mmCIF file of C-alpha atoms in Angstrom:
data_model
loop_
_atom_site.group_PDB
_atom_site.id
_atom_site.type_symbol
_atom_site.label_atom_id
_atom_site.label_comp_id
_atom_site.label_asym_id
_atom_site.label_seq_id
_atom_site.Cartn_x
_atom_site.Cartn_y
_atom_site.Cartn_z
ATOM 1 C CA MET A 1 45.600 72.013 -129.602
ATOM 2 C CA GLU A 2 43.586 68.843 -130.149
ATOM 3 C CA THR A 3 44.391 65.706 -128.182
ATOM 4 C CA ASN A 4 43.665 62.362 -129.843
ATOM 5 C CA LYS A 5 41.764 59.573 -128.146
ATOM 6 C CA ASN A 6 43.808 56.861 -126.574
ATOM 7 C CA GLU A 7 42.768 53.253 -127.190
ATOM 8 C CA TYR A 8 43.565 50.205 -125.109
ATOM 9 C CA SER A 9 42.543 46.728 -126.278
ATOM 10 C CA ASN A 10 42.583 43.067 -125.439
ATOM 11 C CA ASP A 11 40.811 40.192 -127.204
ATOM 12 C CA GLU A 12 37.412 41.077 -125.721
ATOM 13 C CA ILE A 13 37.187 44.857 -125.413
ATOM 14 C CA THR A 14 38.646 48.193 -126.475
ATOM 15 C CA VAL A 15 38.558 51.104 -124.042
ATOM 16 C CA THR A 16 38.976 54.633 -125.343
ATOM 17 C CA TYR A 17 40.056 57.596 -123.249
ATOM 18 C CA GLU A 18 39.475 61.226 -124.208
ATOM 19 C CA PRO A 19 41.805 63.282 -121.976
ATOM 20 C CA CYS A 20 40.161 66.595 -122.884
ATOM 21 C CA LEU A 21 36.922 65.386 -121.253
ATOM 22 C CA CYS A 22 38.479 63.879 -118.129
ATOM 23 C CA ILE A 23 37.748 65.725 -114.862
ATOM 24 C CA GLN A 24 40.299 63.638 -112.923
ATOM 25 C CA SER A 25 37.759 62.231 -110.453
ATOM 26 C CA GLY A 26 39.930 59.139 -110.052
ATOM 27 C CA ASN A 27 36.898 56.859 -109.701
ATOM 28 C CA CYS A 28 38.308 54.397 -112.213
ATOM 29 C CA ALA A 29 41.640 54.000 -110.392
ATOM 30 C CA LYS A 30 40.032 53.914 -106.944
ATOM 31 C CA GLU A 31 37.459 51.269 -107.820
ATOM 32 C CA LEU A 32 39.323 49.098 -110.348
ATOM 33 C CA SER A 33 42.997 49.720 -109.637
ATOM 34 C CA ASP A 34 44.160 46.479 -111.267
ATOM 35 C CA VAL A 35 43.066 47.895 -114.634
ATOM 36 C CA PHE A 36 43.215 51.689 -114.210
ATOM 37 C CA SER A 37 46.314 53.193 -112.616
ATOM 38 C CA ILE A 38 47.277 56.834 -112.272
ATOM 39 C CA SER A 39 50.926 55.995 -111.563
ATOM 40 C CA VAL A 40 51.790 53.515 -114.341
ATOM 41 C CA ILE A 41 52.068 53.946 -118.097
ATOM 42 C CA PRO A 42 50.097 52.731 -119.935
ATOM 43 C CA TRP A 43 47.542 53.713 -117.338
ATOM 44 C CA ILE A 44 44.907 51.300 -118.651
ATOM 45 C CA ASN A 45 45.981 47.650 -118.610
ATOM 46 C CA LEU A 46 43.152 45.423 -119.778
ATOM 47 C CA ASP A 47 45.292 42.311 -119.294
ATOM 48 C CA ASN A 48 44.708 42.764 -115.560
ATOM 49 C CA ALA A 49 40.919 42.521 -115.922
ATOM 50 C CA ASP A 50 39.222 39.260 -114.991
ATOM 51 C CA ASN A 51 36.588 39.896 -117.668
ATOM 52 C CA ALA A 52 35.189 42.564 -119.959
ATOM 53 C CA GLU A 53 32.047 42.974 -117.859
ATOM 54 C CA MET A 54 33.972 44.385 -114.902
ATOM 55 C CA VAL A 55 35.672 46.931 -117.186
ATOM 56 C CA ILE A 56 32.352 47.906 -118.782
ATOM 57 C CA LYS A 57 30.791 48.402 -115.365
ATOM 58 C CA GLN A 58 33.615 50.744 -114.357
ATOM 59 C CA VAL A 59 33.656 52.662 -117.656
ATOM 60 C CA LYS A 60 29.930 53.337 -117.280
ATOM 61 C CA LYS A 61 30.675 55.016 -113.923
ATOM 62 C CA CYS A 62 32.959 57.626 -115.511
ATOM 63 C CA PRO A 63 31.355 60.960 -114.547
ATOM 64 C CA SER A 64 32.833 62.944 -117.448
ATOM 65 C CA GLY A 65 32.331 60.470 -120.271
ATOM 66 C CA ALA A 66 36.073 60.438 -120.965
ATOM 67 C CA LEU A 67 36.074 56.639 -120.904
ATOM 68 C CA ASN A 68 34.127 54.605 -123.450
ATOM 69 C CA TYR A 69 34.263 51.023 -124.672
ATOM 70 C CA ARG A 70 33.403 48.771 -127.547
ATOM 71 C CA LEU A 71 33.370 45.000 -127.673
ATOM 72 C CA ASN A 72 35.782 43.332 -130.076
ATOM 73 C CA SER A 73 34.816 40.518 -132.409
ATOM 74 C CA ASN A 74 31.401 39.177 -131.551
ATOM 75 C CA LYS A 75 31.866 39.159 -127.790
ATOM 76 C CA LYS A 76 28.749 40.017 -125.814
ATOM 77 C CA ALA A 77 28.725 41.586 -122.379
ATOM 78 C CA SER A 78 25.937 41.005 -119.916
#
């Protein structure tokens, strides 16, 4: 059975989550709990992020590669 990617967006960024790759390390929820939550659905709430850069920094820490991002419009992250 194939599981589709989940996408979460705001004006600045779209975060994708591939559950089949996730190893459930919990790093995202431990380090950026305002955005990533294991107890709330939807579990990624980009409206709680102060900026896209903080989300990008956390996504890059994902050990399994289950989380990815892309910038929306012509927004640039530092």
